[in-house]
PDB file of C-alpha atoms in Angstrom:
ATOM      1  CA  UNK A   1       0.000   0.000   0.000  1.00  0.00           C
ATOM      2  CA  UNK A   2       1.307   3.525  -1.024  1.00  0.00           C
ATOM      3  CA  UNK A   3       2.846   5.485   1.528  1.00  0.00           C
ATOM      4  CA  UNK A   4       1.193   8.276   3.365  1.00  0.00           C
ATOM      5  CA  UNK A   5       1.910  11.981   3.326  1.00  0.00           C
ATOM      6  CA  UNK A   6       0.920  14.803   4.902  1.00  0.00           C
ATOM      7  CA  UNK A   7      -0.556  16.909   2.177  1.00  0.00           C
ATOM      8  CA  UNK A   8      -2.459  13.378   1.229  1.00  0.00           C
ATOM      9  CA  UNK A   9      -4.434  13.111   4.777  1.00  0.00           C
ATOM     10  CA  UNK A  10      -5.209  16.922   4.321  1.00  0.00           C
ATOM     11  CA  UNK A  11      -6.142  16.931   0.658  1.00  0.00           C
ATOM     12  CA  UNK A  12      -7.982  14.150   0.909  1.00  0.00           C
ATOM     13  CA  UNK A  13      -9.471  12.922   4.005  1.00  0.00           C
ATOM     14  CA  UNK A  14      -9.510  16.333   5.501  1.00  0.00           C
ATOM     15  CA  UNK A  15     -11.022  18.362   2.687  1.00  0.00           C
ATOM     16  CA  UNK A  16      -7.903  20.598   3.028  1.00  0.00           C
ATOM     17  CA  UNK A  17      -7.960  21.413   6.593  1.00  0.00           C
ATOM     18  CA  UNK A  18      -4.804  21.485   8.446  1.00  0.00           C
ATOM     19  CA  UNK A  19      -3.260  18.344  10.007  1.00  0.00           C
ATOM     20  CA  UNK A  20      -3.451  18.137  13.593  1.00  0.00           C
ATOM     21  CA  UNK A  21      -0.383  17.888  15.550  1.00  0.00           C
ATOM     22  CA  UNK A  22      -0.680  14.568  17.027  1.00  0.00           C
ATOM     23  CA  UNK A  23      -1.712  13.342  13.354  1.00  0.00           C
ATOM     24  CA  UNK A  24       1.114  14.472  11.678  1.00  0.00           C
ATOM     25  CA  UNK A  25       2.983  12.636  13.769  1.00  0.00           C
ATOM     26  CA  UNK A  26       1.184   9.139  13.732  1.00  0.00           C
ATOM     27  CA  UNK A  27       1.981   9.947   9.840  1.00  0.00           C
ATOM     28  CA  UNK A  28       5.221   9.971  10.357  1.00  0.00           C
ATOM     29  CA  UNK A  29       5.390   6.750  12.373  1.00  0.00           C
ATOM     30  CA  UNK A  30       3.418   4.847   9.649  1.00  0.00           C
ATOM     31  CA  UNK A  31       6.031   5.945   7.010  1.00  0.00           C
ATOM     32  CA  UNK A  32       9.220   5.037   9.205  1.00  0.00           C
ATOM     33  CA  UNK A  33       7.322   1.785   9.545  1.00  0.00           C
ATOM     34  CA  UNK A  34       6.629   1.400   5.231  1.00  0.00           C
ATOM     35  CA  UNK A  35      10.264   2.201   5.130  1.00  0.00           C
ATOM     36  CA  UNK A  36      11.414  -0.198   8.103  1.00  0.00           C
ATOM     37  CA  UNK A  37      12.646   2.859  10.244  1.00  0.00           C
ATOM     38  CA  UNK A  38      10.510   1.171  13.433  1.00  0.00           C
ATOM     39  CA  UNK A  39      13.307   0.273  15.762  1.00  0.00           C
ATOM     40  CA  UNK A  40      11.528   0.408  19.103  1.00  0.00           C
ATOM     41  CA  UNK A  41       9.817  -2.534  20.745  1.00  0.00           C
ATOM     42  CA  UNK A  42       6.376  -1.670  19.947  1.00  0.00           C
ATOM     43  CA  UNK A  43       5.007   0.196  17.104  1.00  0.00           C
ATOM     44  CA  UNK A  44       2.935   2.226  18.839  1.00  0.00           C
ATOM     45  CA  UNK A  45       0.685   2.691  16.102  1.00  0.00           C
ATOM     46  CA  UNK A  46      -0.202  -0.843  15.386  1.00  0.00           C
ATOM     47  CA  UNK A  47       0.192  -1.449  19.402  1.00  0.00           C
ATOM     48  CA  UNK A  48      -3.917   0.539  19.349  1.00  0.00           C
ATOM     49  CA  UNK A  49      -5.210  -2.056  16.805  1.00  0.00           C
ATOM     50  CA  UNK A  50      -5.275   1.183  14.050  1.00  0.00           C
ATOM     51  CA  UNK A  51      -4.066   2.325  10.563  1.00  0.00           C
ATOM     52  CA  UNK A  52      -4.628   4.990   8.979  1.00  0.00           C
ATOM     53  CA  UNK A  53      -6.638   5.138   5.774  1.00  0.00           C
ATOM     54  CA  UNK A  54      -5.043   5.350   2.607  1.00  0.00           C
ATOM     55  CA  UNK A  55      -6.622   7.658   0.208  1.00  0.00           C
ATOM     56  CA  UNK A  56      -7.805   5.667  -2.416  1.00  0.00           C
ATOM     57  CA  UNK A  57      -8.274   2.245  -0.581  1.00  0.00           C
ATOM     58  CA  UNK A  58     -11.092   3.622   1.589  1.00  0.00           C
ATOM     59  CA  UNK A  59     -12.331   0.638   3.987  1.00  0.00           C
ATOM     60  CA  UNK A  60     -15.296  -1.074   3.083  1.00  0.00           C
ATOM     61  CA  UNK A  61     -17.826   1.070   5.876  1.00  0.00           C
ATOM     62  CA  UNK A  62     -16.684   4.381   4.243  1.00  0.00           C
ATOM     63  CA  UNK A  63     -16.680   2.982   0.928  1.00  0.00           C
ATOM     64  CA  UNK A  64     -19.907   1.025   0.935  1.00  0.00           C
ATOM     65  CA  UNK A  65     -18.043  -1.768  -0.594  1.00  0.00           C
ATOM     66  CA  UNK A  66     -20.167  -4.808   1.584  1.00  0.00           C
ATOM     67  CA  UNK A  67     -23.354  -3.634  -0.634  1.00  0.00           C
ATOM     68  CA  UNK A  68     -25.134  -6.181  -3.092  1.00  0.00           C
ATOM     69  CA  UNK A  69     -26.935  -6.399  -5.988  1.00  0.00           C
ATOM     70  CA  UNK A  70     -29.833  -7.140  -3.269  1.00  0.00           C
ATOM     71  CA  UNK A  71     -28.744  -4.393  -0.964  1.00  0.00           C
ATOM     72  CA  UNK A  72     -28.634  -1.715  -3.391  1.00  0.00           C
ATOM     73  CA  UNK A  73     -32.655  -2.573  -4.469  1.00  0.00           C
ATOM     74  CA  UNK A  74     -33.591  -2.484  -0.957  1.00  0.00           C
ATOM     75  CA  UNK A  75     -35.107   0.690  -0.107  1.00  0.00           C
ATOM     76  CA  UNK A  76     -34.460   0.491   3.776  1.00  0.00           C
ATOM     77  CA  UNK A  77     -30.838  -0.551   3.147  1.00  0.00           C
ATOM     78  CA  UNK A  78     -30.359   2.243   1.131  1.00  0.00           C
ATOM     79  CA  UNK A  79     -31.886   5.128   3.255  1.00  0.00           C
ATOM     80  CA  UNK A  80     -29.305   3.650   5.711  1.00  0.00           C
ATOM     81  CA  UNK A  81     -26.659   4.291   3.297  1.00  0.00           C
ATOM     82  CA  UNK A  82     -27.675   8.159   2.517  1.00  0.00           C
ATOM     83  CA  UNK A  83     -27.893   8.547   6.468  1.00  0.00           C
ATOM     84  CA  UNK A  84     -24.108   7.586   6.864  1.00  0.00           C
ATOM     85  CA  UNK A  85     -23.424   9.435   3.834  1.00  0.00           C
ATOM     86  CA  UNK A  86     -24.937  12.638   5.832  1.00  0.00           C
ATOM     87  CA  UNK A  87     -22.845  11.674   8.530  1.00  0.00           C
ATOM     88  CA  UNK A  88     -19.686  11.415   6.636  1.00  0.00           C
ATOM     89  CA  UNK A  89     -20.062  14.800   4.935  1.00  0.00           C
ATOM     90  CA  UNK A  90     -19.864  16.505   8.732  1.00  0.00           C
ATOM     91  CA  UNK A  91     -16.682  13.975   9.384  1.00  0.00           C
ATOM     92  CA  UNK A  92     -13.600  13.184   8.528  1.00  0.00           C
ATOM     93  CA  UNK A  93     -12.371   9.781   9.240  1.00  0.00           C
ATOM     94  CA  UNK A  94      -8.415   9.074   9.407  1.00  0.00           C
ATOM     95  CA  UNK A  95      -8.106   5.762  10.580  1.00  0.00           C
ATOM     96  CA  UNK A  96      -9.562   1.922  10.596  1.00  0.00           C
ATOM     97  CA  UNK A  97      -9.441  -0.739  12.973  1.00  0.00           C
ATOM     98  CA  UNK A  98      -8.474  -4.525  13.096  1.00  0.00           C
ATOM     99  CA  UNK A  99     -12.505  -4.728  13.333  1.00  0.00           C
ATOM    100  CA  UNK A 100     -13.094  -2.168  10.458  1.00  0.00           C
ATOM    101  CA  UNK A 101     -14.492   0.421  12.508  1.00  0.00           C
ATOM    102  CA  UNK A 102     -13.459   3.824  11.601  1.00  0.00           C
ATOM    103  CA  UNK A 103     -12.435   7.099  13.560  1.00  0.00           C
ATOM    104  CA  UNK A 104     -12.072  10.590  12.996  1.00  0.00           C
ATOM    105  CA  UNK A 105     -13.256  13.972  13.565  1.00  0.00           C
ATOM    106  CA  UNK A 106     -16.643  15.168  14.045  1.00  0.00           C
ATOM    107  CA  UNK A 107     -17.019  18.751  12.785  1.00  0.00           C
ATOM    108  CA  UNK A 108     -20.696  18.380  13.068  1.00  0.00           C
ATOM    109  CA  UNK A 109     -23.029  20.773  11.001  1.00  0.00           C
ATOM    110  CA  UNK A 110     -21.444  23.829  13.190  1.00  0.00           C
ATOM    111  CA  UNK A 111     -17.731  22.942  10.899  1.00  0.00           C
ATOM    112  CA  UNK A 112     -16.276  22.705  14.397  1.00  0.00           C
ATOM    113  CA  UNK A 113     -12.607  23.118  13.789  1.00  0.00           C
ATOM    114  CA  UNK A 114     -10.135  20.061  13.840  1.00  0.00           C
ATOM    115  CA  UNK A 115      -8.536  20.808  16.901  1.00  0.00           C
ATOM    116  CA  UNK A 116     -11.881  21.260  18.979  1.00  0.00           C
ATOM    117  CA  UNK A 117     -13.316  18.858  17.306  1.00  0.00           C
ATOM    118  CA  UNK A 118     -14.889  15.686  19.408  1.00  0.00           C
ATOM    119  CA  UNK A 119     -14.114  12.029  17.936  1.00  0.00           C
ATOM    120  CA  UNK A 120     -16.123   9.819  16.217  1.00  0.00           C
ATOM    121  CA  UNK A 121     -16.435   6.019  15.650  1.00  0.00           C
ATOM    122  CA  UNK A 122     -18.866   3.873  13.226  1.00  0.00           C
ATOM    123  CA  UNK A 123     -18.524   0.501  14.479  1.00  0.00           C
ATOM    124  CA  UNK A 124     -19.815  -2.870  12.123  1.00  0.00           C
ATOM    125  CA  UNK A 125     -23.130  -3.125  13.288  1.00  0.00           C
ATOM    126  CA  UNK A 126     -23.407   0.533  12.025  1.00  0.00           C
ATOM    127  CA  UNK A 127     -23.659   2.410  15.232  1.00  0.00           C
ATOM    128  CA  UNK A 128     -21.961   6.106  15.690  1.00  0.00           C
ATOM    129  CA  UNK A 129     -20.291   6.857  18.899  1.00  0.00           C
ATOM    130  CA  UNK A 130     -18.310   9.923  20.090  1.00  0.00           C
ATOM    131  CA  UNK A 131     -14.983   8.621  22.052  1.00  0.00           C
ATOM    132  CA  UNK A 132     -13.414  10.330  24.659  1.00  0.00           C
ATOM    133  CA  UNK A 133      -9.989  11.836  24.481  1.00  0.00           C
ATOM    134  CA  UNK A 134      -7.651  15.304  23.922  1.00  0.00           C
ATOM    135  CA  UNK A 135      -6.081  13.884  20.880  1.00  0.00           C
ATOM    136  CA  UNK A 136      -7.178  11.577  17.945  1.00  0.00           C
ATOM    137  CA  UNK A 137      -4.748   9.413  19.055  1.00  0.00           C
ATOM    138  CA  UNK A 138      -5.687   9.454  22.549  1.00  0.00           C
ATOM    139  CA  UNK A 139      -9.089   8.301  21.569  1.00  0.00           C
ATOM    140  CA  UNK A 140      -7.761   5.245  19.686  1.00  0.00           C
ATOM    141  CA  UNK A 141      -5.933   4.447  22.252  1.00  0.00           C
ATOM    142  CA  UNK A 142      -8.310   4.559  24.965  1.00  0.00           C
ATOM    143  CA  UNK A 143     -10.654   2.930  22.692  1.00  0.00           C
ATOM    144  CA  UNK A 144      -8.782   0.007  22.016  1.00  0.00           C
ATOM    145  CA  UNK A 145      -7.868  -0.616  25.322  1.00  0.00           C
ATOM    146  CA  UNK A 146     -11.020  -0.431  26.593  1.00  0.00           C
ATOM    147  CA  UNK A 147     -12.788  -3.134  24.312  1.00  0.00           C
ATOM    148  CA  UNK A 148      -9.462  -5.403  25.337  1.00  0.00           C
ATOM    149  CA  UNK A 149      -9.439  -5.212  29.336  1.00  0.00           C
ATOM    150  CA  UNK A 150     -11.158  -4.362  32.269  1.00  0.00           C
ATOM    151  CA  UNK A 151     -11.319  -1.265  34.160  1.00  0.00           C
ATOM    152  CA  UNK A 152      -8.643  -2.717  37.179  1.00  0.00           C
ATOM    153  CA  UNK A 153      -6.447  -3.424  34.375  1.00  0.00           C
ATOM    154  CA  UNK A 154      -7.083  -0.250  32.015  1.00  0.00           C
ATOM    155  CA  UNK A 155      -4.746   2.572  33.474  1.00  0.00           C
ATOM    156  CA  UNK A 156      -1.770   0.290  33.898  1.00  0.00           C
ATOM    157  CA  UNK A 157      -2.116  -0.362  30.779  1.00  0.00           C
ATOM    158  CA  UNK A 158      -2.579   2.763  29.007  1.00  0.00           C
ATOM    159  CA  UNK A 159       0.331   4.399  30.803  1.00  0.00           C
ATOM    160  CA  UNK A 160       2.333   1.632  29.482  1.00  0.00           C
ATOM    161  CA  UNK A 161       0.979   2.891  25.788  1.00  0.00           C
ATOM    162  CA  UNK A 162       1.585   6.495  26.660  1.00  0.00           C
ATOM    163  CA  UNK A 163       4.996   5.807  26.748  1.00  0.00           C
ATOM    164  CA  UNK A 164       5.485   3.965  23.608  1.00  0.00           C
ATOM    165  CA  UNK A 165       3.979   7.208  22.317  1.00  0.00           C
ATOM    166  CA  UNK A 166       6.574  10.067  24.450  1.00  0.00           C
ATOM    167  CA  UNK A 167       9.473   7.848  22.795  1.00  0.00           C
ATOM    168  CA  UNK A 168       8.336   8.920  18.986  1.00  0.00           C
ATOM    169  CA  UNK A 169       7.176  12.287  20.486  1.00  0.00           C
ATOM    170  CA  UNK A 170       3.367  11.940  21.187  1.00  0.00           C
ATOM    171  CA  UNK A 171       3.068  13.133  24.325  1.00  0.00           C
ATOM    172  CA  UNK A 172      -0.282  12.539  25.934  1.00  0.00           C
ATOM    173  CA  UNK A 173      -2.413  15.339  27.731  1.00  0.00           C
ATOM    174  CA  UNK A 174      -4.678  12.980  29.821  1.00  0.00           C
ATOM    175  CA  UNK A 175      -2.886  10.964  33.032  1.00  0.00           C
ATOM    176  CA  UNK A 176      -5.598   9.341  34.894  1.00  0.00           C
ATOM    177  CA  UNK A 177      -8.065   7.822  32.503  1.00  0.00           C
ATOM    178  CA  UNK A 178     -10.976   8.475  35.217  1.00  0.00           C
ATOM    179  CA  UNK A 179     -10.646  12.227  34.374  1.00  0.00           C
ATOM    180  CA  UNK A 180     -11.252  11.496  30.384  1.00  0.00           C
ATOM    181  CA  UNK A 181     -13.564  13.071  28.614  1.00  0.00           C
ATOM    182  CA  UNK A 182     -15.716  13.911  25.764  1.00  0.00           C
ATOM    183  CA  UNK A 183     -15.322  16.957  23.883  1.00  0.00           C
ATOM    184  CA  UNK A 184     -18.956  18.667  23.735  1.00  0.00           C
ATOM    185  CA  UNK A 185     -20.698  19.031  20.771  1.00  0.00           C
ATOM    186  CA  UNK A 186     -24.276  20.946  20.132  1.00  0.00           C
ATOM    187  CA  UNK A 187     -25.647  17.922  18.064  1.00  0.00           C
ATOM    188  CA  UNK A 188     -24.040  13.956  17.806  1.00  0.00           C
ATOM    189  CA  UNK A 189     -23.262  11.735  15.052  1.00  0.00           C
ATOM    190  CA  UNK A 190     -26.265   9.621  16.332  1.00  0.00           C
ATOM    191  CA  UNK A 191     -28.338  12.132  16.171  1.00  0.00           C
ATOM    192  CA  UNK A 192     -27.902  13.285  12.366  1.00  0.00           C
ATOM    193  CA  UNK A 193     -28.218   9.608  11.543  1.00  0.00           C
ATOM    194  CA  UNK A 194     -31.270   9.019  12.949  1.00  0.00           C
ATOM    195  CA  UNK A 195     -33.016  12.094  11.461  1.00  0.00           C
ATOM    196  CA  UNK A 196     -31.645  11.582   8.219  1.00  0.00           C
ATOM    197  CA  UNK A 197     -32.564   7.583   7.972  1.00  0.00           C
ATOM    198  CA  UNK A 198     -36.553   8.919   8.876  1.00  0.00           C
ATOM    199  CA  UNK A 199     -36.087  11.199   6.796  1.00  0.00           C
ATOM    200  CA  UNK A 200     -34.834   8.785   3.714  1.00  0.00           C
ATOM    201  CA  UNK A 201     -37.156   6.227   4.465  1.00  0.00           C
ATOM    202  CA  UNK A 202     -40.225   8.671   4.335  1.00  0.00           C
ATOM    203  CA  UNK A 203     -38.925   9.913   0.873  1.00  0.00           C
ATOM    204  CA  UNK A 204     -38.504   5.550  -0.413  1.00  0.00           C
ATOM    205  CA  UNK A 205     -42.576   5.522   1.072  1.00  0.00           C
ATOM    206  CA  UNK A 206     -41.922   3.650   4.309  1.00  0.00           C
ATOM    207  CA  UNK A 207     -42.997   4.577   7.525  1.00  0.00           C
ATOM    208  CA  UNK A 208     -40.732   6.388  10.009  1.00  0.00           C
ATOM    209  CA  UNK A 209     -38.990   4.712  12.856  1.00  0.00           C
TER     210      UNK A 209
END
């Protein structure tokens, strides 16, 4: 898979925007890993169970690339798809998981900024979440640790990933994981789905949810 730049993730996951900090830098460790410049023990990176997207190769939940012959006749299906597709025009997702969920920024219908911006995840079963977290990488860390171990385990652990961070200079803001939290937004991901999947489904002639 082609290596990532910069100016790619901006021009075209971003729609131009400026890179955050903390993404430039997860940028950079991808590349020293396509060019075998990883020397430490743990990629941190891979170590959340994330890549980022490669413009072009979009995965399959962004790309609709799961649909049918069946699923694309199906009016219900494809209200569902328009929905997401509202959603995605207010986001902009940088990364995929080992489950194929996908992260990123939600900008919401307000255009919040990149840097104020909460985080947002559509899981498989096609649900949108915001995630806690200062940093887009924080939330993909905190994510992934949290769907792999308990809550007596979870700190230990995610000091132990903050570190493999500080070493390729991502320092994290948040210490104690109890005081994590989710950036506030006027109106959720959820929320625009929802009213946008009525609202499809009333145009295809069936009845509301």
């Amino acid at each position: 898979m082609a290596q990532l730049t910069v100016e790619d993730i901006s021009t075209h996951l971003l729609r131009g925007q400026g890179v955050p900090f903390d993404l430039k830098s997860l940028i950079e460790i991808r590349a020293s890993r396509d060019t075998g410049g990883i020397t430490l023990p743990i990629d941190p990176l891979a170590a959340t169970g994330f890549d980022l997207i490669v413009p072009g190769h979009l995965p399959a939940l962004l790309g609709h690339s799961y649909l049918n012959e069946r699923d694309r006749a199906d009016p219900d299906i494809m209200a569902n798809i328009r929905a997401f597709d509202e959603v995605f025009a207010l986001s902009a997702f940088v990364a995929v998981g080992d489950n194929d969920e996908v992260v990123g920024y939600w900008q919401g219908p307000d255009h919040v900024p990149l840097d104020q911006a909460p985080f947002v995840i559509l899981d498989t079963e096609g649900q949108f979440s915001l995630l806690p977290g200062a940093t887009i990488t924080e939330a993909m860390v905190i994510y992934s640790l949290q769907i792999r171990f308990d809550e007596a385990e979870l700190q230990r652990r995610f000091e132990e990933m903050c570190e493999s961070f500080r070493a390729v200079g991502i320092d994290m803001a948040i210490r104690d994981l109890s005081t994590v939290k989710v950036h506030p937004t006027r109106v959720g991901p959820a929320e625009i789905h929802s009213g946008a999947y009525t609202k499809f489904r009333t145009e295809a002639g069936l009845p509301p949810i």
